[in-house]
Coordinates of C-alpha atoms in Angstrom, one line a residue:
X1040 CA -39.9 20.8 40.0
X1041 CA -39.0 17.7 38.0
X1042 CA -36.0 15.7 39.1
X1043 CA -32.7 17.0 37.6
X1044 CA -31.2 14.3 35.4
X1045 CA -27.7 15.1 36.7
X1046 CA -28.8 15.1 40.3
X1047 CA -30.3 11.6 39.5
X1048 CA -26.9 10.5 38.2
X1049 CA -25.2 11.9 41.3
X1050 CA -27.7 10.1 43.5
X1051 CA -27.0 6.8 41.7
X1052 CA -30.6 6.7 40.4
X1053 CA -29.7 7.0 36.7
X1054 CA -26.9 5.2 34.9
X1055 CA -23.8 6.9 33.6
X1056 CA -20.4 6.0 32.3
X1057 CA -18.5 7.5 35.2
X1058 CA -14.9 8.6 34.3
X1059 CA -13.9 10.3 37.6
X1060 CA -15.5 11.3 40.9
X1061 CA -14.6 13.2 44.1
X1062 CA -16.8 14.2 47.0
X1063 CA -17.8 17.4 45.2
X1064 CA -17.8 16.7 41.5
X1065 CA -18.5 13.8 39.1
X1066 CA -17.4 13.3 35.5
X1067 CA -19.2 11.0 33.1
X1068 CA -19.5 10.5 29.3
X1069 CA -22.0 12.6 27.5
X1070 CA -25.1 10.6 26.4
X1071 CA -25.0 12.4 23.0
X1072 CA -21.3 13.0 22.4
X1073 CA -19.8 15.4 19.9
X1074 CA -16.7 13.3 19.8
X1075 CA -15.3 10.1 21.4
X1076 CA -14.6 10.8 25.0
X1077 CA -16.9 13.9 25.3
X1078 CA -17.2 14.1 29.1
X1079 CA -19.4 16.3 31.4
X1080 CA -18.0 17.5 34.7
X1081 CA -20.8 18.2 37.1
X1082 CA -20.8 19.6 40.6
X1083 CA -22.7 17.3 42.9
X1084 CA -24.4 20.2 44.6
X1085 CA -27.2 21.4 42.3
X1086 CA -26.8 24.8 40.7
X1087 CA -28.8 25.7 37.6
X1088 CA -26.5 28.6 36.4
X1089 CA -23.0 29.8 37.0
X1090 CA -24.4 32.6 39.1
X1091 CA -25.8 30.0 41.4
X1092 CA -22.6 28.0 41.7
X1093 CA -20.4 28.4 44.8
X1094 CA -16.9 29.5 43.7
X1095 CA -15.3 26.5 45.3
X1096 CA -17.5 24.1 43.3
X1097 CA -16.5 26.0 40.1
X1098 CA -12.9 25.6 41.0
X1099 CA -13.2 21.9 41.6
X1100 CA -15.2 21.5 38.3
X1101 CA -12.5 23.2 36.3
X1102 CA -9.7 21.4 38.1
X1103 CA -11.2 18.0 37.1
X1104 CA -11.9 19.3 33.6
X1105 CA -8.2 20.3 33.3
X1106 CA -7.1 16.8 34.4
X1107 CA -9.6 15.2 31.9
X1108 CA -8.3 17.4 29.1
X1109 CA -4.7 16.2 29.8
X1110 CA -6.0 12.6 29.9
X1111 CA -7.7 13.0 26.5
X1112 CA -4.5 14.3 24.9
X1113 CA -1.9 12.2 26.6
X1114 CA -3.8 8.9 27.0
X1115 CA -5.3 6.3 24.8
X1116 CA -7.7 8.6 23.0
X1117 CA -4.8 10.6 21.6
X1118 CA -6.8 13.7 21.0
X1119 CA -5.1 16.5 19.1
X1120 CA -6.9 19.2 21.1
X1121 CA -9.7 19.7 23.6
X1122 CA -12.6 22.2 23.9
X1123 CA -13.7 23.1 27.4
X1124 CA -17.2 24.6 27.3
X1125 CA -19.8 25.9 29.7
X1126 CA -23.2 26.7 28.2
X1127 CA -24.7 29.1 30.8
X1128 CA -28.4 29.5 30.0
X1129 CA -30.8 28.5 27.3
X1130 CA -29.7 31.2 24.9
X1131 CA -26.2 29.7 25.2
X1132 CA -27.5 26.2 24.3
X1133 CA -27.7 24.9 27.9
X1134 CA -30.1 21.9 27.8
X1135 CA -29.8 20.6 31.3
X1136 CA -30.5 23.1 34.1
X1137 CA -27.5 22.0 36.2
X1138 CA -24.1 23.7 35.6
X1139 CA -21.7 21.5 33.8
X1140 CA -18.4 21.7 32.0
X1141 CA -18.1 19.9 28.6
X1142 CA -14.7 18.4 28.0
X1143 CA -14.7 17.7 24.2
X1144 CA -11.7 15.9 22.7
X1145 CA -10.9 17.1 19.2
X1146 CA -9.0 15.4 16.4
X1147 CA -7.3 16.8 13.4
X1148 CA -9.8 17.1 10.5
X1149 CA -12.9 16.7 12.7
X1150 CA -14.3 20.2 12.2
X1151 CA -17.1 19.2 9.8
X1152 CA -18.0 16.0 11.8
X1153 CA -18.2 17.9 15.1
X1154 CA -20.3 20.7 13.5
X1155 CA -22.7 18.1 12.1
X1156 CA -22.9 16.3 15.5
X1157 CA -23.7 19.7 17.2
X1158 CA -26.8 19.9 15.0
X1159 CA -27.7 16.2 15.1
X1160 CA -26.3 14.6 18.2
X1161 CA -26.7 10.9 18.4
X1162 CA -26.7 8.6 21.5
X1163 CA -23.4 7.3 22.7
X1164 CA -22.8 3.8 21.5
X1165 CA -19.8 2.7 23.7
X1166 CA -18.4 3.4 27.1
X1167 CA -14.9 2.4 26.0
X1168 CA -13.7 6.0 26.1
X1169 CA -14.4 6.2 29.8
X1170 CA -11.8 3.4 30.4
X1171 CA -9.2 5.2 28.2
X1172 CA -9.8 8.5 30.1
X1173 CA -9.7 6.9 33.6
X1174 CA -6.5 5.1 32.8
X1175 CA -4.8 8.3 31.6
X1176 CA -6.0 10.6 34.3
X1177 CA -3.0 12.4 35.9
X1178 CA -2.9 12.6 39.7

């Protein structure tokens, strides 16, 4: 089996704009964001699907996602809303076979732009949102 790109990030073998990290989960900016600050929360232990994910890892993943959602709204990004999304399987648009939670900051009036980015996602051009999110993370 080919190396999982998220496992390579966890191992420090691939670069990522890390926003937060614990012993069990890591959060980093999406390489092809749907909005500024679009972050992925990834369990460090590999699990391809939710059914493969130990419940404790899922709890930790969502707990960090919750903190990041608050940071997106209350910090320097000043998001108006946040989508928390898990795509579980190819039919649900999962593109990396490692469970992950998308934390997608949303802004008033961005519906058309986000829908367009969903269809034609472009590479991230800045890691500045990682700093804004880290600085705003609640304890």
